[in-house]
mmCIF file with all atom_site columns, C-alpha atoms in Angstrom:
data_model
loop_
_atom_site.group_PDB
_atom_site.id
_atom_site.type_symbol
_atom_site.label_atom_id
_atom_site.label_alt_id
_atom_site.label_comp_id
_atom_site.label_asym_id
_atom_site.label_entity_id
_atom_site.label_seq_id
_atom_site.pdbx_PDB_ins_code
_atom_site.Cartn_x
_atom_site.Cartn_y
_atom_site.Cartn_z
_atom_site.occupancy
_atom_site.B_iso_or_equiv
_atom_site.pdbx_formal_charge
_atom_site.auth_seq_id
_atom_site.auth_comp_id
_atom_site.auth_asym_id
_atom_site.auth_atom_id
_atom_site.pdbx_PDB_model_num
ATOM 1   C CA . LEU A 1 1   ? 48.915 84.347 95.608  1.00 43.00 ? 3   LEU A CA 1
ATOM 2   C CA . ALA A 1 2   ? 48.485 86.434 98.804  1.00 51.00 ? 4   ALA A CA 1
ATOM 3   C CA . GLU A 1 3   ? 49.970 83.637 100.796 1.00 53.00 ? 5   GLU A CA 1
ATOM 4   C CA . ALA A 1 4   ? 52.991 83.493 98.408  1.00 51.00 ? 6   ALA A CA 1
ATOM 5   C CA . THR A 1 5   ? 53.507 87.179 99.015  1.00 50.00 ? 7   THR A CA 1
ATOM 6   C CA . LEU A 1 6   ? 53.516 86.723 102.822 1.00 55.00 ? 8   LEU A CA 1
ATOM 7   C CA . ALA A 1 7   ? 55.868 83.788 102.500 1.00 52.00 ? 9   ALA A CA 1
ATOM 8   C CA . GLY A 1 8   ? 58.401 85.997 100.697 1.00 52.00 ? 10  GLY A CA 1
ATOM 9   C CA . GLY A 1 9   ? 57.459 85.098 97.108  1.00 55.00 ? 11  GLY A CA 1
ATOM 10  C CA . CYS A 1 10  ? 57.825 81.366 97.545  1.00 59.00 ? 12  CYS A CA 1
ATOM 11  C CA . CYS A 1 11  ? 56.473 79.269 94.670  1.00 63.00 ? 13  CYS A CA 1
ATOM 12  C CA . PRO A 1 12  ? 53.452 77.330 95.939  1.00 58.00 ? 14  PRO A CA 1
ATOM 13  C CA . GLY A 1 13  ? 51.254 80.413 95.547  1.00 51.00 ? 15  GLY A CA 1
ATOM 14  C CA . ALA A 1 14  ? 52.792 81.195 92.239  1.00 55.00 ? 16  ALA A CA 1
ATOM 15  C CA . SER A 1 15  ? 51.683 77.631 91.151  1.00 55.00 ? 17  SER A CA 1
ATOM 16  C CA . ARG A 1 16  ? 48.196 78.424 92.562  1.00 62.00 ? 18  ARG A CA 1
ATOM 17  C CA . ASN A 1 17  ? 48.674 75.715 95.359  1.00 66.00 ? 19  ASN A CA 1
ATOM 18  C CA . ARG A 1 18  ? 48.629 75.804 99.091  1.00 72.00 ? 20  ARG A CA 1
ATOM 19  C CA . PHE A 1 19  ? 51.722 76.265 101.137 1.00 82.00 ? 21  PHE A CA 1
ATOM 20  C CA . ALA A 1 20  ? 52.359 72.704 102.212 1.00 90.00 ? 22  ALA A CA 1
ATOM 21  C CA . TYR A 1 21  ? 54.339 73.071 105.453 1.00 91.00 ? 23  TYR A CA 1
ATOM 22  C CA . ASN A 1 22  ? 54.233 74.789 108.836 1.00 90.00 ? 24  ASN A CA 1
ATOM 23  C CA . GLU A 1 23  ? 57.266 76.634 110.306 1.00 87.00 ? 25  GLU A CA 1
ATOM 24  C CA . ALA A 1 24  ? 58.587 73.298 111.687 1.00 90.00 ? 26  ALA A CA 1
ATOM 25  C CA . GLY A 1 25  ? 58.591 71.677 108.302 1.00 91.00 ? 27  GLY A CA 1
ATOM 26  C CA . GLN A 1 26  ? 55.665 69.390 109.060 1.00 95.00 ? 28  GLN A CA 1
ATOM 27  C CA . VAL A 1 27  ? 53.130 68.855 106.110 1.00 95.00 ? 29  VAL A CA 1
ATOM 28  C CA . ARG A 1 28  ? 49.850 70.572 106.780 1.00 93.00 ? 30  ARG A CA 1
ATOM 29  C CA . ILE A 1 29  ? 47.857 69.658 103.628 1.00 91.00 ? 31  ILE A CA 1
ATOM 30  C CA . ARG A 1 30  ? 45.743 66.544 102.985 1.00 91.00 ? 32  ARG A CA 1
ATOM 31  C CA . ALA A 1 31  ? 47.251 63.617 101.138 1.00 89.00 ? 33  ALA A CA 1
ATOM 32  C CA . GLY A 1 32  ? 46.229 63.784 97.501  1.00 88.00 ? 34  GLY A CA 1
ATOM 33  C CA . LEU A 1 33  ? 47.161 67.483 97.124  1.00 90.00 ? 35  LEU A CA 1
ATOM 34  C CA . PRO A 1 34  ? 50.463 68.293 95.466  1.00 90.00 ? 36  PRO A CA 1
ATOM 35  C CA . ILE A 1 35  ? 53.606 69.722 97.285  1.00 92.00 ? 37  ILE A CA 1
ATOM 36  C CA . TYR A 1 36  ? 55.372 72.422 95.354  1.00 89.00 ? 38  TYR A CA 1
ATOM 37  C CA . GLU A 1 37  ? 58.715 73.230 97.109  1.00 91.00 ? 39  GLU A CA 1
ATOM 38  C CA . CYS A 1 38  ? 60.998 76.165 96.370  1.00 88.00 ? 40  CYS A CA 1
ATOM 39  C CA . ASN A 1 39  ? 63.641 75.646 93.632  1.00 87.00 ? 41  ASN A CA 1
ATOM 40  C CA . SER A 1 40  ? 66.787 77.191 92.248  1.00 86.00 ? 42  SER A CA 1
ATOM 41  C CA . ARG A 1 41  ? 64.861 80.082 90.842  1.00 81.00 ? 43  ARG A CA 1
ATOM 42  C CA . CYS A 1 42  ? 63.395 81.189 94.189  1.00 82.00 ? 44  CYS A CA 1
ATOM 43  C CA . ARG A 1 43  ? 65.014 84.093 96.132  1.00 79.00 ? 45  ARG A CA 1
ATOM 44  C CA . CYS A 1 44  ? 64.894 82.152 99.461  1.00 81.00 ? 46  CYS A CA 1
ATOM 45  C CA . GLY A 1 45  ? 67.854 80.291 101.013 1.00 83.00 ? 47  GLY A CA 1
ATOM 46  C CA . ALA A 1 46  ? 68.439 76.642 102.110 1.00 86.00 ? 48  ALA A CA 1
ATOM 47  C CA . GLU A 1 47  ? 66.649 77.212 105.456 1.00 86.00 ? 49  GLU A CA 1
ATOM 48  C CA . CYS A 1 48  ? 63.421 78.268 103.809 1.00 86.00 ? 50  CYS A CA 1
ATOM 49  C CA . PRO A 1 49  ? 60.590 76.342 105.438 1.00 87.00 ? 51  PRO A CA 1
ATOM 50  C CA . ASN A 1 50  ? 59.285 75.402 101.992 1.00 88.00 ? 52  ASN A CA 1
ATOM 51  C CA . ARG A 1 51  ? 62.433 73.273 101.420 1.00 92.00 ? 53  ARG A CA 1
ATOM 52  C CA . VAL A 1 52  ? 61.925 69.979 103.087 1.00 96.00 ? 54  VAL A CA 1
ATOM 53  C CA . VAL A 1 53  ? 62.023 66.928 100.851 1.00 97.00 ? 55  VAL A CA 1
ATOM 54  C CA . GLN A 1 54  ? 64.994 68.375 98.878  1.00 96.00 ? 56  GLN A CA 1
ATOM 55  C CA . ARG A 1 55  ? 67.027 68.351 102.092 1.00 95.00 ? 57  ARG A CA 1
ATOM 56  C CA . GLY A 1 56  ? 66.879 64.538 102.256 1.00 95.00 ? 58  GLY A CA 1
ATOM 57  C CA . ILE A 1 57  ? 66.602 62.122 105.164 1.00 96.00 ? 59  ILE A CA 1
ATOM 58  C CA . ARG A 1 58  ? 67.074 63.717 108.546 1.00 95.00 ? 60  ARG A CA 1
ATOM 59  C CA . TYR A 1 59  ? 66.517 60.853 110.853 1.00 97.00 ? 61  TYR A CA 1
ATOM 60  C CA . ASP A 1 60  ? 68.760 57.874 111.840 1.00 98.00 ? 62  ASP A CA 1
ATOM 61  C CA . LEU A 1 61  ? 67.153 54.758 110.192 1.00 98.00 ? 63  LEU A CA 1
ATOM 62  C CA . CYS A 1 62  ? 68.353 51.250 109.905 1.00 97.00 ? 64  CYS A CA 1
ATOM 63  C CA . ILE A 1 63  ? 67.680 48.064 107.950 1.00 97.00 ? 65  ILE A CA 1
ATOM 64  C CA . PHE A 1 64  ? 66.785 44.917 109.846 1.00 96.00 ? 66  PHE A CA 1
ATOM 65  C CA . ARG A 1 65  ? 65.751 41.402 109.162 1.00 95.00 ? 67  ARG A CA 1
ATOM 66  C CA . THR A 1 66  ? 62.027 40.751 110.144 1.00 92.00 ? 68  THR A CA 1
ATOM 67  C CA . GLY A 1 67  ? 61.191 37.607 112.064 1.00 89.00 ? 69  GLY A CA 1
ATOM 68  C CA . ASP A 1 68  ? 57.818 36.848 110.451 1.00 84.00 ? 70  ASP A CA 1
ATOM 69  C CA . GLY A 1 69  ? 58.658 36.146 106.842 1.00 82.00 ? 71  GLY A CA 1
ATOM 70  C CA . ARG A 1 70  ? 58.503 39.690 105.545 1.00 84.00 ? 72  ARG A CA 1
ATOM 71  C CA . GLY A 1 71  ? 62.087 39.793 104.564 1.00 87.00 ? 73  GLY A CA 1
ATOM 72  C CA . TRP A 1 72  ? 64.060 42.976 105.244 1.00 92.00 ? 74  TRP A CA 1
ATOM 73  C CA . GLY A 1 73  ? 62.472 46.065 106.956 1.00 94.00 ? 75  GLY A CA 1
ATOM 74  C CA . VAL A 1 74  ? 63.325 49.572 108.131 1.00 97.00 ? 76  VAL A CA 1
ATOM 75  C CA . ARG A 1 75  ? 63.043 51.007 111.621 1.00 97.00 ? 77  ARG A CA 1
ATOM 76  C CA . THR A 1 76  ? 63.734 54.450 112.907 1.00 98.00 ? 78  THR A CA 1
ATOM 77  C CA . LEU A 1 77  ? 66.401 54.869 115.608 1.00 98.00 ? 79  LEU A CA 1
ATOM 78  C CA . GLN A 1 78  ? 64.860 58.232 116.674 1.00 97.00 ? 80  GLN A CA 1
ATOM 79  C CA . ARG A 1 79  ? 61.409 59.432 117.548 1.00 98.00 ? 81  ARG A CA 1
ATOM 80  C CA . ILE A 1 80  ? 59.702 61.004 114.622 1.00 98.00 ? 82  ILE A CA 1
ATOM 81  C CA . ARG A 1 81  ? 57.049 63.669 114.945 1.00 97.00 ? 83  ARG A CA 1
ATOM 82  C CA . LYS A 1 82  ? 53.724 63.363 113.220 1.00 97.00 ? 84  LYS A CA 1
ATOM 83  C CA . ASN A 1 83  ? 53.594 64.955 109.664 1.00 97.00 ? 85  ASN A CA 1
ATOM 84  C CA . SER A 1 84  ? 57.352 64.961 109.385 1.00 98.00 ? 86  SER A CA 1
ATOM 85  C CA . PHE A 1 85  ? 59.144 64.010 106.243 1.00 98.00 ? 87  PHE A CA 1
ATOM 86  C CA . VAL A 1 86  ? 60.859 60.762 106.641 1.00 98.00 ? 88  VAL A CA 1
ATOM 87  C CA . MET A 1 87  ? 62.229 59.613 103.206 1.00 97.00 ? 89  MET A CA 1
ATOM 88  C CA . GLU A 1 88  ? 61.832 59.753 99.541  1.00 96.00 ? 90  GLU A CA 1
ATOM 89  C CA . TYR A 1 89  ? 61.086 56.726 97.487  1.00 95.00 ? 91  TYR A CA 1
ATOM 90  C CA . GLY A 1 90  ? 64.052 56.663 95.144  1.00 94.00 ? 92  GLY A CA 1
ATOM 91  C CA . GLY A 1 91  ? 64.912 54.651 92.089  1.00 95.00 ? 93  GLY A CA 1
ATOM 92  C CA . GLU A 1 92  ? 65.331 54.523 88.324  1.00 96.00 ? 94  GLU A CA 1
ATOM 93  C CA . ILE A 1 93  ? 62.598 56.324 86.401  1.00 96.00 ? 95  ILE A CA 1
ATOM 94  C CA . ILE A 1 94  ? 61.528 54.092 83.421  1.00 96.00 ? 96  ILE A CA 1
ATOM 95  C CA . THR A 1 95  ? 58.420 54.039 81.067  1.00 96.00 ? 97  THR A CA 1
ATOM 96  C CA . SER A 1 96  ? 55.352 51.948 81.887  1.00 92.00 ? 98  SER A CA 1
ATOM 97  C CA . GLU A 1 97  ? 56.193 49.858 78.877  1.00 94.00 ? 99  GLU A CA 1
ATOM 98  C CA . GLU A 1 98  ? 59.646 49.068 80.291  1.00 95.00 ? 100 GLU A CA 1
ATOM 99  C CA . ALA A 1 99  ? 58.051 48.440 83.714  1.00 93.00 ? 101 ALA A CA 1
ATOM 100 C CA . GLU A 1 100 ? 55.810 45.870 82.132  1.00 91.00 ? 102 GLU A CA 1
ATOM 101 C CA . ARG A 1 101 ? 58.719 44.181 80.573  1.00 92.00 ? 103 ARG A CA 1
ATOM 102 C CA . ARG A 1 102 ? 60.805 44.190 83.755  1.00 91.00 ? 104 ARG A CA 1
ATOM 103 C CA . GLY A 1 103 ? 57.820 43.096 85.808  1.00 86.00 ? 105 GLY A CA 1
ATOM 104 C CA . GLN A 1 104 ? 57.616 39.889 84.002  1.00 86.00 ? 106 GLN A CA 1
ATOM 105 C CA . VAL A 1 105 ? 61.256 39.219 84.817  1.00 87.00 ? 107 VAL A CA 1
ATOM 106 C CA . TYR A 1 106 ? 60.705 40.270 88.451  1.00 83.00 ? 108 TYR A CA 1
ATOM 107 C CA . ASP A 1 107 ? 57.762 37.759 88.557  1.00 75.00 ? 109 ASP A CA 1
ATOM 108 C CA . ARG A 1 108 ? 60.106 34.875 87.824  1.00 78.00 ? 110 ARG A CA 1
ATOM 109 C CA . GLN A 1 109 ? 62.546 36.063 90.435  1.00 76.00 ? 111 GLN A CA 1
ATOM 110 C CA . GLY A 1 110 ? 59.804 36.513 93.039  1.00 66.00 ? 112 GLY A CA 1
ATOM 111 C CA . ALA A 1 111 ? 60.627 40.086 93.800  1.00 72.00 ? 113 ALA A CA 1
ATOM 112 C CA . THR A 1 112 ? 59.841 43.533 92.300  1.00 70.00 ? 114 THR A CA 1
ATOM 113 C CA . TYR A 1 113 ? 60.062 47.137 93.396  1.00 83.00 ? 115 TYR A CA 1
ATOM 114 C CA . LEU A 1 114 ? 58.045 49.109 90.829  1.00 88.00 ? 116 LEU A CA 1
ATOM 115 C CA . PHE A 1 115 ? 56.120 52.253 91.973  1.00 90.00 ? 117 PHE A CA 1
ATOM 116 C CA . ASP A 1 116 ? 53.726 53.770 89.266  1.00 89.00 ? 118 ASP A CA 1
ATOM 117 C CA . LEU A 1 117 ? 53.866 57.618 88.945  1.00 90.00 ? 119 LEU A CA 1
ATOM 118 C CA . ASP A 1 118 ? 50.192 57.899 88.035  1.00 83.00 ? 120 ASP A CA 1
ATOM 119 C CA . TYR A 1 119 ? 49.395 61.334 89.534  1.00 85.00 ? 121 TYR A CA 1
ATOM 120 C CA . VAL A 1 120 ? 47.841 62.461 86.299  1.00 85.00 ? 122 VAL A CA 1
ATOM 121 C CA . GLU A 1 121 ? 48.518 59.495 83.989  1.00 84.00 ? 123 GLU A CA 1
ATOM 122 C CA . ASP A 1 122 ? 50.301 56.261 83.988  1.00 85.00 ? 124 ASP A CA 1
ATOM 123 C CA . VAL A 1 123 ? 53.369 57.058 81.840  1.00 92.00 ? 125 VAL A CA 1
ATOM 124 C CA . TYR A 1 124 ? 56.427 56.484 84.118  1.00 95.00 ? 126 TYR A CA 1
ATOM 125 C CA . THR A 1 125 ? 57.345 54.116 86.889  1.00 94.00 ? 127 THR A CA 1
ATOM 126 C CA . VAL A 1 126 ? 60.083 54.211 89.531  1.00 94.00 ? 128 VAL A CA 1
ATOM 127 C CA . ASP A 1 127 ? 62.080 50.995 89.723  1.00 94.00 ? 129 ASP A CA 1
ATOM 128 C CA . ALA A 1 128 ? 64.034 50.602 92.964  1.00 92.00 ? 130 ALA A CA 1
ATOM 129 C CA . ALA A 1 129 ? 65.466 47.230 92.233  1.00 90.00 ? 131 ALA A CA 1
ATOM 130 C CA . HIS A 1 130 ? 68.925 48.311 91.049  1.00 90.00 ? 132 HIS A CA 1
ATOM 131 C CA . TYR A 1 131 ? 69.028 51.984 92.016  1.00 92.00 ? 133 TYR A CA 1
ATOM 132 C CA . GLY A 1 132 ? 67.507 53.543 95.134  1.00 92.00 ? 134 GLY A CA 1
ATOM 133 C CA . ASN A 1 133 ? 67.835 54.303 98.801  1.00 94.00 ? 135 ASN A CA 1
ATOM 134 C CA . ILE A 1 134 ? 66.648 52.848 102.118 1.00 95.00 ? 136 ILE A CA 1
ATOM 135 C CA . SER A 1 135 ? 62.995 53.152 100.970 1.00 94.00 ? 137 SER A CA 1
ATOM 136 C CA . HIS A 1 136 ? 63.768 49.981 98.894  1.00 91.00 ? 138 HIS A CA 1
ATOM 137 C CA . PHE A 1 137 ? 63.380 47.959 102.181 1.00 93.00 ? 139 PHE A CA 1
ATOM 138 C CA . VAL A 1 138 ? 60.242 49.538 103.591 1.00 93.00 ? 140 VAL A CA 1
ATOM 139 C CA . ASN A 1 139 ? 57.447 47.014 104.124 1.00 91.00 ? 141 ASN A CA 1
ATOM 140 C CA . HIS A 1 140 ? 53.727 47.254 103.569 1.00 89.00 ? 142 HIS A CA 1
ATOM 141 C CA . SER A 1 141 ? 51.218 47.624 106.319 1.00 90.00 ? 143 SER A CA 1
ATOM 142 C CA . CYS A 1 142 ? 47.340 47.884 106.098 1.00 90.00 ? 144 CYS A CA 1
ATOM 143 C CA . ASP A 1 143 ? 47.776 50.371 109.102 1.00 91.00 ? 145 ASP A CA 1
ATOM 144 C CA . PRO A 1 144 ? 50.843 52.215 108.087 1.00 94.00 ? 146 PRO A CA 1
ATOM 145 C CA . ASN A 1 145 ? 52.695 54.984 109.798 1.00 96.00 ? 147 ASN A CA 1
ATOM 146 C CA . LEU A 1 146 ? 53.844 56.635 106.575 1.00 97.00 ? 148 LEU A CA 1
ATOM 147 C CA . GLN A 1 147 ? 51.838 58.463 103.919 1.00 96.00 ? 149 GLN A CA 1
ATOM 148 C CA . VAL A 1 148 ? 52.776 59.029 100.317 1.00 94.00 ? 150 VAL A CA 1
ATOM 149 C CA . TYR A 1 149 ? 52.783 62.615 98.840  1.00 95.00 ? 151 TYR A CA 1
ATOM 150 C CA . ASN A 1 150 ? 53.507 63.870 95.293  1.00 93.00 ? 152 ASN A CA 1
ATOM 151 C CA . VAL A 1 151 ? 56.280 66.565 95.424  1.00 94.00 ? 153 VAL A CA 1
ATOM 152 C CA . PHE A 1 152 ? 57.576 68.969 92.724  1.00 92.00 ? 154 PHE A CA 1
ATOM 153 C CA . ILE A 1 153 ? 60.790 70.850 93.151  1.00 91.00 ? 155 ILE A CA 1
ATOM 154 C CA . GLU A 1 154 ? 62.894 71.634 90.060  1.00 89.00 ? 156 GLU A CA 1
ATOM 155 C CA . ASN A 1 155 ? 60.416 69.931 87.672  1.00 89.00 ? 157 ASN A CA 1
ATOM 156 C CA . LEU A 1 156 ? 56.840 70.837 87.029  1.00 84.00 ? 158 LEU A CA 1
ATOM 157 C CA . ASP A 1 157 ? 55.998 67.984 84.743  1.00 90.00 ? 159 ASP A CA 1
ATOM 158 C CA . GLN A 1 158 ? 52.994 66.429 86.551  1.00 90.00 ? 160 GLN A CA 1
ATOM 159 C CA . ARG A 1 159 ? 53.771 63.079 85.086  1.00 93.00 ? 161 ARG A CA 1
ATOM 160 C CA . LEU A 1 160 ? 57.088 62.962 87.053  1.00 93.00 ? 162 LEU A CA 1
ATOM 161 C CA . PRO A 1 161 ? 56.379 63.761 90.757  1.00 93.00 ? 163 PRO A CA 1
ATOM 162 C CA . ARG A 1 162 ? 58.911 62.928 93.430  1.00 94.00 ? 164 ARG A CA 1
ATOM 163 C CA . ILE A 1 163 ? 57.455 60.391 95.960  1.00 95.00 ? 165 ILE A CA 1
ATOM 164 C CA . ALA A 1 164 ? 57.862 61.573 99.561  1.00 96.00 ? 166 ALA A CA 1
ATOM 165 C CA . LEU A 1 165 ? 56.783 59.598 102.639 1.00 97.00 ? 167 LEU A CA 1
ATOM 166 C CA . PHE A 1 166 ? 55.663 61.557 105.656 1.00 98.00 ? 168 PHE A CA 1
ATOM 167 C CA . ALA A 1 167 ? 54.755 60.211 109.106 1.00 98.00 ? 169 ALA A CA 1
ATOM 168 C CA . THR A 1 168 ? 51.009 59.850 109.737 1.00 96.00 ? 170 THR A CA 1
ATOM 169 C CA . ARG A 1 169 ? 51.422 59.893 113.564 1.00 97.00 ? 171 ARG A CA 1
ATOM 170 C CA . PRO A 1 170 ? 54.220 60.019 116.164 1.00 98.00 ? 172 PRO A CA 1
ATOM 171 C CA . ILE A 1 171 ? 56.635 57.196 115.583 1.00 98.00 ? 173 ILE A CA 1
ATOM 172 C CA . ARG A 1 172 ? 58.588 55.711 118.477 1.00 98.00 ? 174 ARG A CA 1
ATOM 173 C CA . ALA A 1 173 ? 62.306 55.061 118.323 1.00 98.00 ? 175 ALA A CA 1
ATOM 174 C CA . GLY A 1 174 ? 62.756 51.390 117.325 1.00 97.00 ? 176 GLY A CA 1
ATOM 175 C CA . GLU A 1 175 ? 59.465 51.188 115.539 1.00 97.00 ? 177 GLU A CA 1
ATOM 176 C CA . GLU A 1 176 ? 59.329 49.748 112.013 1.00 97.00 ? 178 GLU A CA 1
ATOM 177 C CA . LEU A 1 177 ? 58.408 52.070 109.176 1.00 97.00 ? 179 LEU A CA 1
ATOM 178 C CA . THR A 1 178 ? 55.620 51.014 106.763 1.00 94.00 ? 180 THR A CA 1
ATOM 179 C CA . PHE A 1 179 ? 53.318 52.431 104.140 1.00 93.00 ? 181 PHE A CA 1
ATOM 180 C CA . ASP A 1 180 ? 50.254 51.052 102.255 1.00 90.00 ? 182 ASP A CA 1
ATOM 181 C CA . TYR A 1 181 ? 51.375 49.509 98.969  1.00 84.00 ? 183 TYR A CA 1
ATOM 182 C CA . ASN A 1 182 ? 47.664 49.845 97.757  1.00 79.00 ? 184 ASN A CA 1
ATOM 183 C CA . MET A 1 183 ? 47.023 53.325 98.954  1.00 73.00 ? 185 MET A CA 1
ATOM 184 C CA . HIS A 1 184 ? 43.648 54.938 98.509  1.00 60.00 ? 186 HIS A CA 1
ATOM 185 C CA . VAL A 1 185 ? 43.262 58.665 98.912  1.00 57.00 ? 187 VAL A CA 1
ATOM 186 C CA . ASP A 1 186 ? 39.941 60.300 99.638  1.00 50.00 ? 188 ASP A CA 1
ATOM 187 C CA . PRO A 1 187 ? 39.423 63.202 97.127  1.00 47.00 ? 189 PRO A CA 1
ATOM 188 C CA . VAL A 1 188 ? 39.754 66.593 98.744  1.00 47.00 ? 190 VAL A CA 1
ATOM 189 C CA . ASP A 1 189 ? 38.988 68.686 95.683  1.00 49.00 ? 191 ASP A CA 1
ATOM 190 C CA . ALA A 1 190 ? 39.417 68.505 91.885  1.00 43.00 ? 192 ALA A CA 1
ATOM 191 C CA . GLU A 1 191 ? 43.157 68.589 92.161  1.00 47.00 ? 193 GLU A CA 1
ATOM 192 C CA . SER A 1 192 ? 43.366 65.667 94.521  1.00 43.00 ? 194 SER A CA 1
ATOM 193 C CA . THR A 1 193 ? 41.102 63.409 92.426  1.00 41.00 ? 195 THR A CA 1
ATOM 194 C CA . ARG A 1 194 ? 43.974 62.984 90.008  1.00 44.00 ? 196 ARG A CA 1
ATOM 195 C CA . MET A 1 195 ? 45.584 60.677 92.453  1.00 42.00 ? 197 MET A CA 1
ATOM 196 C CA . ASP A 1 196 ? 43.752 57.414 91.766  1.00 38.00 ? 198 ASP A CA 1
ATOM 197 C CA . SER A 1 197 ? 43.402 54.265 93.840  1.00 31.00 ? 199 SER A CA 1
ATOM 198 C CA . ASN A 1 198 ? 46.213 52.540 91.943  1.00 37.00 ? 200 ASN A CA 1
ATOM 199 C CA . PHE A 1 199 ? 48.801 54.959 93.347  1.00 33.00 ? 201 PHE A CA 1
ATOM 200 C CA . GLY A 1 200 ? 51.161 52.782 95.230  1.00 37.00 ? 202 GLY A CA 1
ATOM 201 C CA . LEU A 1 201 ? 54.064 50.316 95.072  1.00 42.00 ? 203 LEU A CA 1
ATOM 202 C CA . VAL A 1 202 ? 53.382 47.919 92.240  1.00 40.00 ? 204 VAL A CA 1
ATOM 203 C CA . GLY A 1 203 ? 53.758 44.276 93.190  1.00 39.00 ? 205 GLY A CA 1
ATOM 204 C CA . GLY A 1 204 ? 55.397 44.608 96.539  1.00 41.00 ? 206 GLY A CA 1
ATOM 205 C CA . PRO A 1 205 ? 58.197 42.447 97.725  1.00 39.00 ? 207 PRO A CA 1
ATOM 206 C CA . ARG A 1 206 ? 56.766 39.288 96.149  1.00 33.00 ? 208 ARG A CA 1
ATOM 207 C CA . GLY A 1 207 ? 54.472 40.891 93.542  1.00 33.00 ? 209 GLY A CA 1
ATOM 208 C CA . GLY A 1 208 ? 54.189 40.928 89.708  1.00 34.00 ? 210 GLY A CA 1
ATOM 209 C CA . SER A 1 209 ? 54.332 43.382 86.914  1.00 33.00 ? 211 SER A CA 1
ATOM 210 C CA . PRO A 1 210 ? 52.201 46.635 86.858  1.00 39.00 ? 212 PRO A CA 1
ATOM 211 C CA . ARG A 1 211 ? 49.364 45.094 84.955  1.00 40.00 ? 213 ARG A CA 1
ATOM 212 C CA . ALA A 1 212 ? 49.554 41.357 85.704  1.00 41.00 ? 214 ALA A CA 1
ATOM 213 C CA . ARG A 1 213 ? 49.998 40.206 89.267  1.00 49.00 ? 215 ARG A CA 1
ATOM 214 C CA . GLY A 1 214 ? 48.514 37.489 91.339  1.00 54.00 ? 216 GLY A CA 1
ATOM 215 C CA . ARG A 1 215 ? 46.952 37.463 94.782  1.00 63.00 ? 217 ARG A CA 1
ATOM 216 C CA . ILE A 1 216 ? 49.527 38.068 97.441  1.00 71.00 ? 218 ILE A CA 1
ATOM 217 C CA . GLU A 1 217 ? 48.974 37.263 101.043 1.00 78.00 ? 219 GLU A CA 1
ATOM 218 C CA . CYS A 1 218 ? 49.555 40.088 103.452 1.00 85.00 ? 220 CYS A CA 1
ATOM 219 C CA . LYS A 1 219 ? 51.623 39.516 106.541 1.00 83.00 ? 221 LYS A CA 1
ATOM 220 C CA . CYS A 1 220 ? 51.570 42.962 108.136 1.00 85.00 ? 222 CYS A CA 1
ATOM 221 C CA . GLY A 1 221 ? 49.806 41.735 111.261 1.00 84.00 ? 223 GLY A CA 1
ATOM 222 C CA . ALA A 1 222 ? 47.579 44.840 111.723 1.00 87.00 ? 224 ALA A CA 1
ATOM 223 C CA . ALA A 1 223 ? 44.247 44.441 113.335 1.00 88.00 ? 225 ALA A CA 1
ATOM 224 C CA . SER A 1 224 ? 42.765 46.028 110.088 1.00 84.00 ? 226 SER A CA 1
ATOM 225 C CA . CYS A 1 225 ? 44.680 43.717 107.784 1.00 88.00 ? 227 CYS A CA 1
ATOM 226 C CA . ARG A 1 226 ? 42.974 43.229 104.380 1.00 85.00 ? 228 ARG A CA 1
ATOM 227 C CA . LYS A 1 227 ? 44.607 39.727 104.307 1.00 81.00 ? 229 LYS A CA 1
ATOM 228 C CA . PHE A 1 228 ? 45.917 40.293 100.710 1.00 77.00 ? 230 PHE A CA 1
ATOM 229 C CA . LEU A 1 229 ? 48.243 42.975 99.390  1.00 69.00 ? 231 LEU A CA 1
ATOM 230 C CA . PHE A 1 230 ? 46.587 42.981 95.937  1.00 60.00 ? 232 PHE A CA 1
#
């Protein structure tokens, strides 16, 4: 709470959580910890350093066709600093039951874009198949340059975090953006243990439903490649 006072009454301290960003808007907390940004009830303005994800994409990104059988991908046209917010994983929020039903349809089509929101429990899923943004085209890598964080802004329902992707290292202009579809987060404290090892994109570009998917070969090409997505 003392940090919240120093920050002008911003809400992370009021939520008994750490202030997530430095003065440059770079995330400074470990993956697995939640990010609470300022909202419409805060006294601060649009330039508050605790308003990052809600400002949207700030980098020039482009969709391109990969040449190694991974379909479409996303690359940055600008250099991205380490720990900077890059994009939010957007889509249609559906129940896990509906995700199961759609996943069976996507299996037959050979494509699915289901992302489980299982920060505290597996109740909702984001489906980017029909509604979404450029994150729909981001490929998997076993050595990714993006990391997933749970973000809460106008909503404090822990079953409905917003999914934000931050740079894990400096990213060169022209480099492809990737994140780990089967992300594992090392627990930092009791709060971070809520993000379990299943937190990630369900199925991937050629995957199955949330609870029934076959082995999918990984084509990321990383030296540390696990050979299979799931």
